[in-house]
Amino acid sequence: MPLAGDLARRRAVKLALWCVALLIANVLAFSNLALWRFIEPLNGAAFYFAAIGFGLVLAALPVLATLCFCGAIWQAGNSVALPKVQPTPATDRRLAALLCGVWFAPVAVALLFAGHSLVRGAVRFPHPKREYVLATDPIAFWESFGFVLIAGAVWAWVAWRYCQWRLLPAWRAGAENKTGQ
């Protein structure tokens, strides 16, 4: 009889496989945008249904792939923390490292962005297109710089709360198994 950790691991693998399949479908759909030339000459209801279907496919595939990825990450984290029939400390440690990398990646990006902004002396946001230069507008520069750090700190807190109960027990159990306690 599988335990909760085993079931979560199976769900994580299934969701990861769905994510890969959806990514492949994404690549195929976006590489075949030439299909539009078959839809464009249609008239009336045929055009509307074909255009809506094509648009839905192009819009839904990335969203579904992202949802499957997030679900796989979530279930993998649960599988590390929950009891399993057969303990897998090596796999749990690898999954814990992968999950920490995924969850803390936005924090690293925010810190790199802030460091790059300090070195350049300007904070540049792509959308809406804004650039705040330290030499000409120091207040806007420091406000934007602080915003980036606050956003990184909020994500760091979210990532820490996620990792805290799921991943730290796995690392502690792995360290105890290594020392023989």
Short mmCIF file of N, CA and C in Angstrom, two decimals:
data_model
loop_
_atom_site.label_atom_id
_atom_site.label_comp_id
_atom_site.label_asym_id
_atom_site.label_seq_id
_atom_site.Cartn_x
_atom_site.Cartn_y
_atom_site.Cartn_z
N MET A 1 0.85 -1.19 0.00
CA MET A 1 0.00 0.00 0.00
C MET A 1 0.89 1.24 0.00
N PRO A 2 0.78 2.09 -1.04
CA PRO A 2 1.63 3.28 -1.09
C PRO A 2 1.21 4.31 -0.04
N LEU A 3 2.21 5.00 0.49
CA LEU A 3 1.95 6.06 1.46
C LEU A 3 1.83 7.41 0.73
N ALA A 4 1.55 8.45 1.50
CA ALA A 4 1.30 9.78 0.92
C ALA A 4 2.49 10.28 0.11
N GLY A 5 3.70 10.04 0.57
CA GLY A 5 4.89 10.47 -0.16
C GLY A 5 5.04 9.78 -1.50
N ASP A 6 4.70 8.48 -1.53
CA ASP A 6 4.76 7.74 -2.79
C ASP A 6 3.74 8.27 -3.79
N LEU A 7 2.54 8.55 -3.31
CA LEU A 7 1.50 9.08 -4.19
C LEU A 7 1.87 10.47 -4.72
N ALA A 8 2.44 11.30 -3.85
CA ALA A 8 2.86 12.63 -4.28
C ALA A 8 3.98 12.53 -5.31
N ARG A 9 4.89 11.59 -5.13
CA ARG A 9 5.99 11.42 -6.10
C ARG A 9 5.43 10.98 -7.45
N ARG A 10 4.45 10.08 -7.44
CA ARG A 10 3.83 9.63 -8.70
C ARG A 10 3.12 10.79 -9.40
N ARG A 11 2.39 11.59 -8.61
CA ARG A 11 1.72 12.75 -9.20
C ARG A 11 2.73 13.73 -9.78
N ALA A 12 3.86 13.92 -9.09
CA ALA A 12 4.90 14.82 -9.59
C ALA A 12 5.46 14.33 -10.91
N VAL A 13 5.70 13.03 -11.02
CA VAL A 13 6.24 12.47 -12.27
C VAL A 13 5.21 12.62 -13.39
N LYS A 14 3.95 12.33 -13.10
CA LYS A 14 2.91 12.47 -14.13
C LYS A 14 2.79 13.92 -14.60
N LEU A 15 2.80 14.85 -13.66
CA LEU A 15 2.70 16.26 -14.03
C LEU A 15 3.93 16.71 -14.81
N ALA A 16 5.10 16.21 -14.44
CA ALA A 16 6.32 16.57 -15.18
C ALA A 16 6.25 16.03 -16.61
N LEU A 17 5.73 14.81 -16.77
CA LEU A 17 5.59 14.26 -18.12
C LEU A 17 4.57 15.06 -18.93
N TRP A 18 3.48 15.47 -18.31
CA TRP A 18 2.50 16.31 -18.99
C TRP A 18 3.14 17.64 -19.38
N CYS A 19 3.97 18.19 -18.50
CA CYS A 19 4.64 19.45 -18.80
C CYS A 19 5.54 19.30 -20.02
N VAL A 20 6.30 18.22 -20.09
CA VAL A 20 7.17 17.99 -21.24
C VAL A 20 6.34 17.84 -22.51
N ALA A 21 5.26 17.07 -22.44
CA ALA A 21 4.39 16.88 -23.61
C ALA A 21 3.80 18.22 -24.06
N LEU A 22 3.37 19.04 -23.12
CA LEU A 22 2.81 20.34 -23.47
C LEU A 22 3.87 21.29 -24.03
N LEU A 23 5.09 21.18 -23.53
CA LEU A 23 6.17 22.00 -24.09
C LEU A 23 6.46 21.61 -25.53
N ILE A 24 6.44 20.31 -25.81
CA ILE A 24 6.64 19.85 -27.19
C ILE A 24 5.49 20.36 -28.06
N ALA A 25 4.26 20.26 -27.56
CA ALA A 25 3.11 20.77 -28.31
C ALA A 25 3.24 22.28 -28.51
N ASN A 26 3.76 22.99 -27.51
CA ASN A 26 4.00 24.43 -27.63
C ASN A 26 4.94 24.73 -28.77
N VAL A 27 6.07 24.03 -28.79
CA VAL A 27 7.06 24.25 -29.85
C VAL A 27 6.45 23.97 -31.21
N LEU A 28 5.70 22.88 -31.31
CA LEU A 28 5.07 22.55 -32.59
C LEU A 28 4.03 23.60 -33.00
N ALA A 29 3.24 24.05 -32.05
CA ALA A 29 2.20 25.04 -32.37
C ALA A 29 2.82 26.36 -32.80
N PHE A 30 3.82 26.82 -32.08
CA PHE A 30 4.40 28.12 -32.41
C PHE A 30 5.34 28.04 -33.61
N SER A 31 5.82 26.87 -33.94
CA SER A 31 6.64 26.75 -35.15
C SER A 31 5.78 26.59 -36.39
N ASN A 32 4.49 26.31 -36.20
CA ASN A 32 3.56 26.16 -37.33
C ASN A 32 2.59 27.33 -37.41
N LEU A 33 3.07 28.52 -37.16
CA LEU A 33 2.20 29.69 -37.28
C LEU A 33 1.78 29.91 -38.73
N ALA A 34 2.44 29.23 -39.65
CA ALA A 34 2.06 29.33 -41.05
C ALA A 34 0.68 28.72 -41.30
N LEU A 35 0.17 27.98 -40.31
CA LEU A 35 -1.19 27.44 -40.45
C LEU A 35 -2.23 28.56 -40.60
N TRP A 36 -1.85 29.74 -40.17
CA TRP A 36 -2.77 30.87 -40.26
C TRP A 36 -3.16 31.14 -41.71
N ARG A 37 -2.27 30.82 -42.63
CA ARG A 37 -2.58 31.09 -44.03
C ARG A 37 -3.75 30.24 -44.53
N PHE A 38 -4.03 29.13 -43.84
CA PHE A 38 -5.18 28.32 -44.20
C PHE A 38 -6.46 28.84 -43.54
N ILE A 39 -6.30 29.56 -42.43
CA ILE A 39 -7.45 30.10 -41.71
C ILE A 39 -7.87 31.44 -42.30
N GLU A 40 -6.90 32.23 -42.72
CA GLU A 40 -7.17 33.60 -43.18
C GLU A 40 -8.15 33.67 -44.35
N PRO A 41 -8.08 32.81 -45.34
CA PRO A 41 -9.03 32.96 -46.45
C PRO A 41 -10.46 32.50 -46.13
N LEU A 42 -10.68 31.88 -44.99
CA LEU A 42 -12.03 31.42 -44.65
C LEU A 42 -12.95 32.61 -44.41
N ASN A 43 -14.23 32.38 -44.52
CA ASN A 43 -15.22 33.44 -44.32
C ASN A 43 -16.25 33.00 -43.28
N GLY A 44 -16.86 33.99 -42.65
CA GLY A 44 -17.98 33.75 -41.76
C GLY A 44 -17.64 32.93 -40.53
N ALA A 45 -18.56 32.02 -40.21
CA ALA A 45 -18.43 31.22 -39.00
C ALA A 45 -17.21 30.31 -39.05
N ALA A 46 -16.88 29.80 -40.22
CA ALA A 46 -15.71 28.93 -40.34
C ALA A 46 -14.44 29.68 -39.93
N PHE A 47 -14.33 30.93 -40.36
CA PHE A 47 -13.18 31.74 -39.98
C PHE A 47 -13.15 31.97 -38.47
N TYR A 48 -14.28 32.35 -37.92
CA TYR A 48 -14.33 32.66 -36.49
C TYR A 48 -13.98 31.43 -35.65
N PHE A 49 -14.56 30.30 -35.97
CA PHE A 49 -14.28 29.10 -35.19
C PHE A 49 -12.83 28.64 -35.35
N ALA A 50 -12.30 28.72 -36.56
CA ALA A 50 -10.92 28.32 -36.79
C ALA A 50 -9.96 29.28 -36.10
N ALA A 51 -10.23 30.58 -36.19
CA ALA A 51 -9.36 31.57 -35.55
C ALA A 51 -9.42 31.46 -34.03
N ILE A 52 -10.61 31.27 -33.50
CA ILE A 52 -10.75 31.11 -32.04
C ILE A 52 -10.04 29.84 -31.59
N GLY A 53 -10.23 28.76 -32.31
CA GLY A 53 -9.54 27.50 -31.95
C GLY A 53 -8.04 27.63 -32.01
N PHE A 54 -7.53 28.24 -33.06
CA PHE A 54 -6.08 28.43 -33.20
C PHE A 54 -5.55 29.33 -32.09
N GLY A 55 -6.27 30.42 -31.82
CA GLY A 55 -5.86 31.32 -30.75
C GLY A 55 -5.90 30.66 -29.38
N LEU A 56 -6.93 29.86 -29.13
CA LEU A 56 -7.03 29.16 -27.85
C LEU A 56 -5.87 28.18 -27.67
N VAL A 57 -5.52 27.49 -28.74
CA VAL A 57 -4.39 26.56 -28.66
C VAL A 57 -3.11 27.32 -28.33
N LEU A 58 -2.88 28.43 -29.02
CA LEU A 58 -1.68 29.22 -28.78
C LEU A 58 -1.66 29.85 -27.39
N ALA A 59 -2.83 30.19 -26.87
CA ALA A 59 -2.90 30.80 -25.55
C ALA A 59 -2.88 29.76 -24.44
N ALA A 60 -3.53 28.62 -24.65
CA ALA A 60 -3.70 27.64 -23.58
C ALA A 60 -2.46 26.77 -23.35
N LEU A 61 -1.75 26.45 -24.40
CA LEU A 61 -0.61 25.54 -24.23
C LEU A 61 0.45 26.06 -23.25
N PRO A 62 0.88 27.32 -23.37
CA PRO A 62 1.87 27.79 -22.40
C PRO A 62 1.34 27.83 -20.97
N VAL A 63 0.06 28.20 -20.84
CA VAL A 63 -0.53 28.26 -19.50
C VAL A 63 -0.62 26.86 -18.89
N LEU A 64 -1.07 25.89 -19.67
CA LEU A 64 -1.16 24.52 -19.16
C LEU A 64 0.21 23.94 -18.83
N ALA A 65 1.21 24.23 -19.66
CA ALA A 65 2.57 23.75 -19.38
C ALA A 65 3.09 24.36 -18.08
N THR A 66 2.82 25.65 -17.86
CA THR A 66 3.25 26.31 -16.63
C THR A 66 2.54 25.72 -15.42
N LEU A 67 1.24 25.48 -15.54
CA LEU A 67 0.50 24.88 -14.43
C LEU A 67 1.01 23.48 -14.10
N CYS A 68 1.31 22.70 -15.13
CA CYS A 68 1.85 21.35 -14.89
C CYS A 68 3.22 21.43 -14.23
N PHE A 69 4.05 22.37 -14.66
CA PHE A 69 5.36 22.54 -14.03
C PHE A 69 5.22 22.91 -12.56
N CYS A 70 4.34 23.88 -12.28
CA CYS A 70 4.13 24.30 -10.88
C CYS A 70 3.57 23.15 -10.04
N GLY A 71 2.64 22.40 -10.61
CA GLY A 71 2.09 21.25 -9.89
C GLY A 71 3.14 20.18 -9.64
N ALA A 72 4.00 19.94 -10.62
CA ALA A 72 5.07 18.95 -10.45
C ALA A 72 6.03 19.38 -9.36
N ILE A 73 6.38 20.66 -9.34
CA ILE A 73 7.28 21.17 -8.30
C ILE A 73 6.63 21.03 -6.93
N TRP A 74 5.37 21.38 -6.84
CA TRP A 74 4.64 21.31 -5.56
C TRP A 74 4.57 19.86 -5.06
N GLN A 75 4.19 18.96 -5.95
CA GLN A 75 4.06 17.56 -5.55
C GLN A 75 5.42 16.94 -5.22
N ALA A 76 6.46 17.34 -5.94
CA ALA A 76 7.80 16.84 -5.63
C ALA A 76 8.23 17.30 -4.24
N GLY A 77 7.90 18.55 -3.90
CA GLY A 77 8.21 19.04 -2.56
C GLY A 77 7.44 18.28 -1.49
N ASN A 78 6.18 17.99 -1.76
CA ASN A 78 5.40 17.20 -0.81
C ASN A 78 5.96 15.79 -0.68
N SER A 79 6.43 15.22 -1.78
CA SER A 79 6.94 13.85 -1.73
C SER A 79 8.20 13.74 -0.89
N VAL A 80 8.96 14.82 -0.83
CA VAL A 80 10.18 14.81 -0.01
C VAL A 80 9.81 14.76 1.47
N ALA A 81 8.79 15.51 1.86
CA ALA A 81 8.45 15.65 3.27
C ALA A 81 7.55 14.54 3.79
N LEU A 82 6.73 13.95 2.93
CA LEU A 82 5.76 12.96 3.41
C LEU A 82 6.39 11.57 3.50
N PRO A 83 5.82 10.72 4.34
CA PRO A 83 6.39 9.37 4.49
C PRO A 83 6.18 8.52 3.24
N LYS A 84 7.18 7.67 2.99
CA LYS A 84 7.15 6.77 1.84
C LYS A 84 7.38 5.34 2.33
N VAL A 85 6.91 4.37 1.55
CA VAL A 85 7.11 2.96 1.89
C VAL A 85 8.60 2.65 1.92
N GLN A 86 9.29 3.04 0.87
CA GLN A 86 10.74 2.82 0.77
C GLN A 86 11.43 4.18 0.85
N PRO A 87 12.17 4.48 1.92
CA PRO A 87 12.86 5.78 2.02
C PRO A 87 13.87 5.95 0.87
N THR A 88 13.92 7.15 0.34
CA THR A 88 14.85 7.46 -0.75
C THR A 88 15.62 8.73 -0.39
N PRO A 89 16.58 8.64 0.54
CA PRO A 89 17.26 9.86 0.99
C PRO A 89 18.08 10.55 -0.11
N ALA A 90 18.72 9.79 -0.99
CA ALA A 90 19.52 10.42 -2.04
C ALA A 90 18.62 11.19 -3.02
N THR A 91 17.54 10.56 -3.43
CA THR A 91 16.60 11.23 -4.33
C THR A 91 15.96 12.43 -3.64
N ASP A 92 15.65 12.29 -2.37
CA ASP A 92 15.05 13.39 -1.61
C ASP A 92 16.01 14.58 -1.54
N ARG A 93 17.29 14.32 -1.32
CA ARG A 93 18.27 15.41 -1.26
C ARG A 93 18.39 16.10 -2.62
N ARG A 94 18.40 15.31 -3.69
CA ARG A 94 18.48 15.91 -5.03
C ARG A 94 17.24 16.75 -5.33
N LEU A 95 16.09 16.20 -5.00
CA LEU A 95 14.85 16.96 -5.20
C LEU A 95 14.84 18.23 -4.35
N ALA A 96 15.31 18.14 -3.12
CA ALA A 96 15.35 19.31 -2.25
C ALA A 96 16.25 20.39 -2.84
N ALA A 97 17.40 20.00 -3.37
CA ALA A 97 18.30 20.97 -3.99
C ALA A 97 17.66 21.59 -5.23
N LEU A 98 17.00 20.77 -6.05
CA LEU A 98 16.32 21.28 -7.25
C LEU A 98 15.21 22.24 -6.86
N LEU A 99 14.42 21.87 -5.87
CA LEU A 99 13.30 22.71 -5.44
C LEU A 99 13.79 24.03 -4.87
N CYS A 100 14.85 24.00 -4.09
CA CYS A 100 15.40 25.26 -3.57
C CYS A 100 15.91 26.12 -4.71
N GLY A 101 16.54 25.50 -5.69
CA GLY A 101 16.99 26.27 -6.85
C GLY A 101 15.84 26.92 -7.59
N VAL A 102 14.75 26.19 -7.78
CA VAL A 102 13.59 26.74 -8.48
C VAL A 102 12.94 27.84 -7.66
N TRP A 103 12.74 27.61 -6.36
CA TRP A 103 12.04 28.58 -5.54
C TRP A 103 12.86 29.83 -5.25
N PHE A 104 14.18 29.69 -5.14
CA PHE A 104 15.01 30.84 -4.82
C PHE A 104 15.58 31.52 -6.08
N ALA A 105 15.30 31.01 -7.26
CA ALA A 105 15.79 31.63 -8.50
C ALA A 105 15.29 33.07 -8.66
N PRO A 106 14.02 33.37 -8.38
CA PRO A 106 13.59 34.77 -8.50
C PRO A 106 14.33 35.70 -7.53
N VAL A 107 14.71 35.19 -6.38
CA VAL A 107 15.47 35.99 -5.43
C VAL A 107 16.84 36.32 -6.02
N ALA A 108 17.47 35.31 -6.62
CA ALA A 108 18.77 35.53 -7.25
C ALA A 108 18.65 36.54 -8.40
N VAL A 109 17.58 36.44 -9.17
CA VAL A 109 17.37 37.38 -10.28
C VAL A 109 17.19 38.80 -9.73
N ALA A 110 16.43 38.96 -8.66
CA ALA A 110 16.23 40.29 -8.07
C ALA A 110 17.55 40.85 -7.56
N LEU A 111 18.37 40.02 -6.92
CA LEU A 111 19.66 40.50 -6.42
C LEU A 111 20.60 40.85 -7.57
N LEU A 112 20.61 40.04 -8.62
CA LEU A 112 21.43 40.35 -9.79
C LEU A 112 20.96 41.65 -10.46
N PHE A 113 19.66 41.82 -10.57
CA PHE A 113 19.10 43.05 -11.15
C PHE A 113 19.50 44.26 -10.32
N ALA A 114 19.39 44.13 -8.99
CA ALA A 114 19.76 45.25 -8.11
C ALA A 114 21.25 45.56 -8.22
N GLY A 115 22.09 44.52 -8.24
CA GLY A 115 23.52 44.73 -8.38
C GLY A 115 23.87 45.37 -9.71
N HIS A 116 23.24 44.90 -10.78
CA HIS A 116 23.46 45.47 -12.11
C HIS A 116 23.03 46.94 -12.13
N SER A 117 21.93 47.24 -11.46
CA SER A 117 21.44 48.63 -11.42
C SER A 117 22.42 49.52 -10.67
N LEU A 118 22.98 49.03 -9.59
CA LEU A 118 23.96 49.80 -8.83
C LEU A 118 25.21 50.07 -9.67
N VAL A 119 25.69 49.05 -10.35
CA VAL A 119 26.90 49.20 -11.16
C VAL A 119 26.64 50.18 -12.31
N ARG A 120 25.50 50.07 -12.97
CA ARG A 120 25.16 50.95 -14.09
C ARG A 120 24.78 52.35 -13.63
N GLY A 121 24.28 52.46 -12.41
CA GLY A 121 23.80 53.75 -11.94
C GLY A 121 22.42 54.08 -12.48
N ALA A 122 21.71 53.06 -12.94
CA ALA A 122 20.37 53.27 -13.48
C ALA A 122 19.54 52.01 -13.29
N VAL A 123 18.26 52.21 -12.99
CA VAL A 123 17.31 51.11 -12.91
C VAL A 123 16.45 51.21 -14.16
N ARG A 124 16.42 50.13 -14.94
CA ARG A 124 15.65 50.14 -16.19
C ARG A 124 14.59 49.05 -16.13
N PHE A 125 13.32 49.46 -16.26
CA PHE A 125 12.21 48.53 -16.32
C PHE A 125 11.75 48.44 -17.77
N PRO A 126 11.54 47.23 -18.27
CA PRO A 126 11.16 47.10 -19.69
C PRO A 126 9.70 47.44 -19.97
N HIS A 127 8.78 47.13 -19.04
CA HIS A 127 7.36 47.36 -19.29
C HIS A 127 6.70 47.95 -18.06
N PRO A 128 6.19 49.12 -18.07
CA PRO A 128 6.34 50.12 -19.11
C PRO A 128 7.78 50.60 -19.16
N LYS A 129 8.19 51.01 -20.31
CA LYS A 129 9.59 51.37 -20.52
C LYS A 129 9.94 52.59 -19.67
N ARG A 130 10.74 52.34 -18.66
CA ARG A 130 11.18 53.40 -17.74
C ARG A 130 12.65 53.18 -17.40
N GLU A 131 13.35 54.30 -17.23
CA GLU A 131 14.73 54.23 -16.76
C GLU A 131 14.94 55.37 -15.78
N TYR A 132 15.41 55.00 -14.60
CA TYR A 132 15.67 55.98 -13.56
C TYR A 132 17.17 56.01 -13.31
N VAL A 133 17.79 57.15 -13.63
CA VAL A 133 19.24 57.30 -13.54
C VAL A 133 19.59 57.96 -12.22
N LEU A 134 20.58 57.42 -11.53
CA LEU A 134 20.97 57.93 -10.22
C LEU A 134 21.46 59.37 -10.31
N ALA A 135 22.21 59.70 -11.35
CA ALA A 135 22.78 61.03 -11.45
C ALA A 135 21.73 62.11 -11.69
N THR A 136 20.67 61.77 -12.42
CA THR A 136 19.68 62.81 -12.75
C THR A 136 18.41 62.75 -11.91
N ASP A 137 18.07 61.58 -11.39
CA ASP A 137 16.85 61.44 -10.59
C ASP A 137 17.09 60.45 -9.45
N PRO A 138 17.83 60.88 -8.42
CA PRO A 138 18.22 59.93 -7.37
C PRO A 138 17.04 59.38 -6.56
N ILE A 139 16.00 60.16 -6.36
CA ILE A 139 14.87 59.68 -5.56
C ILE A 139 14.17 58.54 -6.28
N ALA A 140 13.87 58.72 -7.56
CA ALA A 140 13.22 57.65 -8.33
C ALA A 140 14.13 56.43 -8.44
N PHE A 141 15.44 56.67 -8.57
CA PHE A 141 16.38 55.54 -8.64
C PHE A 141 16.31 54.71 -7.36
N TRP A 142 16.41 55.36 -6.20
CA TRP A 142 16.43 54.61 -4.94
C TRP A 142 15.07 53.99 -4.63
N GLU A 143 13.98 54.64 -5.04
CA GLU A 143 12.66 54.03 -4.88
C GLU A 143 12.55 52.76 -5.72
N SER A 144 13.01 52.83 -6.95
CA SER A 144 12.95 51.65 -7.83
C SER A 144 13.89 50.56 -7.34
N PHE A 145 15.06 50.95 -6.89
CA PHE A 145 16.02 50.00 -6.34
C PHE A 145 15.42 49.30 -5.11
N GLY A 146 14.79 50.10 -4.24
CA GLY A 146 14.14 49.53 -3.06
C GLY A 146 12.99 48.61 -3.43
N PHE A 147 12.23 48.97 -4.46
CA PHE A 147 11.14 48.13 -4.92
C PHE A 147 11.66 46.75 -5.34
N VAL A 148 12.75 46.73 -6.08
CA VAL A 148 13.34 45.46 -6.53
C VAL A 148 13.78 44.63 -5.33
N LEU A 149 14.41 45.27 -4.36
CA LEU A 149 14.85 44.53 -3.17
C LEU A 149 13.67 44.04 -2.34
N ILE A 150 12.63 44.84 -2.23
CA ILE A 150 11.43 44.41 -1.48
C ILE A 150 10.77 43.23 -2.18
N ALA A 151 10.66 43.30 -3.50
CA ALA A 151 10.06 42.19 -4.25
C ALA A 151 10.90 40.92 -4.05
N GLY A 152 12.22 41.05 -4.10
CA GLY A 152 13.09 39.89 -3.85
C GLY A 152 12.93 39.35 -2.44
N ALA A 153 12.81 40.25 -1.47
CA ALA A 153 12.65 39.83 -0.08
C ALA A 153 11.32 39.11 0.14
N VAL A 154 10.26 39.60 -0.50
CA VAL A 154 8.96 38.94 -0.37
C VAL A 154 9.03 37.54 -0.96
N TRP A 155 9.64 37.42 -2.14
CA TRP A 155 9.76 36.10 -2.74
C TRP A 155 10.67 35.19 -1.91
N ALA A 156 11.72 35.74 -1.31
CA ALA A 156 12.59 34.95 -0.44
C ALA A 156 11.80 34.41 0.75
N TRP A 157 10.92 35.23 1.31
CA TRP A 157 10.10 34.77 2.43
C TRP A 157 9.16 33.66 1.99
N VAL A 158 8.52 33.83 0.81
CA VAL A 158 7.61 32.80 0.30
C VAL A 158 8.39 31.50 0.06
N ALA A 159 9.55 31.61 -0.56
CA ALA A 159 10.36 30.42 -0.85
C ALA A 159 10.82 29.76 0.44
N TRP A 160 11.20 30.56 1.42
CA TRP A 160 11.64 29.99 2.69
C TRP A 160 10.49 29.27 3.39
N ARG A 161 9.31 29.86 3.38
CA ARG A 161 8.16 29.21 4.01
C ARG A 161 7.81 27.91 3.29
N TYR A 162 7.95 27.88 1.97
CA TYR A 162 7.69 26.66 1.23
C TYR A 162 8.72 25.59 1.58
N CYS A 163 9.97 25.98 1.59
CA CYS A 163 11.06 25.02 1.79
C CYS A 163 11.17 24.58 3.24
N GLN A 164 10.74 25.39 4.16
CA GLN A 164 10.97 25.14 5.58
C GLN A 164 10.43 23.79 6.03
N TRP A 165 9.18 23.51 5.85
CA TRP A 165 8.64 22.25 6.39
C TRP A 165 8.82 21.10 5.44
N ARG A 166 8.98 21.37 4.14
CA ARG A 166 9.11 20.28 3.18
C ARG A 166 10.54 19.77 3.08
N LEU A 167 11.47 20.68 2.98
CA LEU A 167 12.82 20.29 2.59
C LEU A 167 13.79 20.15 3.75
N LEU A 168 13.65 20.96 4.78
CA LEU A 168 14.61 20.87 5.89
C LEU A 168 14.55 19.53 6.61
N PRO A 169 13.38 18.93 6.83
CA PRO A 169 13.38 17.60 7.44
C PRO A 169 14.12 16.56 6.59
N ALA A 170 14.03 16.68 5.28
CA ALA A 170 14.74 15.72 4.41
C ALA A 170 16.24 15.89 4.55
N TRP A 171 16.71 17.13 4.63
CA TRP A 171 18.14 17.34 4.81
C TRP A 171 18.60 16.85 6.18
N ARG A 172 17.77 17.12 7.21
CA ARG A 172 18.14 16.65 8.55
C ARG A 172 18.19 15.13 8.59
N ALA A 173 17.22 14.46 7.97
CA ALA A 173 17.20 13.00 7.94
C ALA A 173 18.41 12.47 7.17
N GLY A 174 18.77 13.13 6.07
CA GLY A 174 19.95 12.71 5.31
C GLY A 174 21.21 12.88 6.11
N ALA A 175 21.33 13.95 6.88
CA ALA A 175 22.52 14.17 7.70
C ALA A 175 22.58 13.16 8.84
N GLU A 176 21.44 12.81 9.40
CA GLU A 176 21.42 11.80 10.47
C GLU A 176 21.80 10.44 9.93
N ASN A 177 21.34 10.12 8.72
CA ASN A 177 21.69 8.82 8.11
C ASN A 177 23.18 8.75 7.82
N LYS A 178 23.79 9.86 7.44
CA LYS A 178 25.23 9.87 7.14
C LYS A 178 26.07 9.68 8.39
N THR A 179 25.62 10.30 9.49
CA THR A 179 26.40 10.20 10.74
C THR A 179 26.08 8.94 11.52
N GLY A 180 25.05 8.23 11.11
CA GLY A 180 24.73 6.97 11.77
C GLY A 180 23.89 7.12 13.02
N GLN A 181 23.24 8.22 13.21
CA GLN A 181 22.41 8.43 14.41
C GLN A 181 21.05 7.81 14.24
#
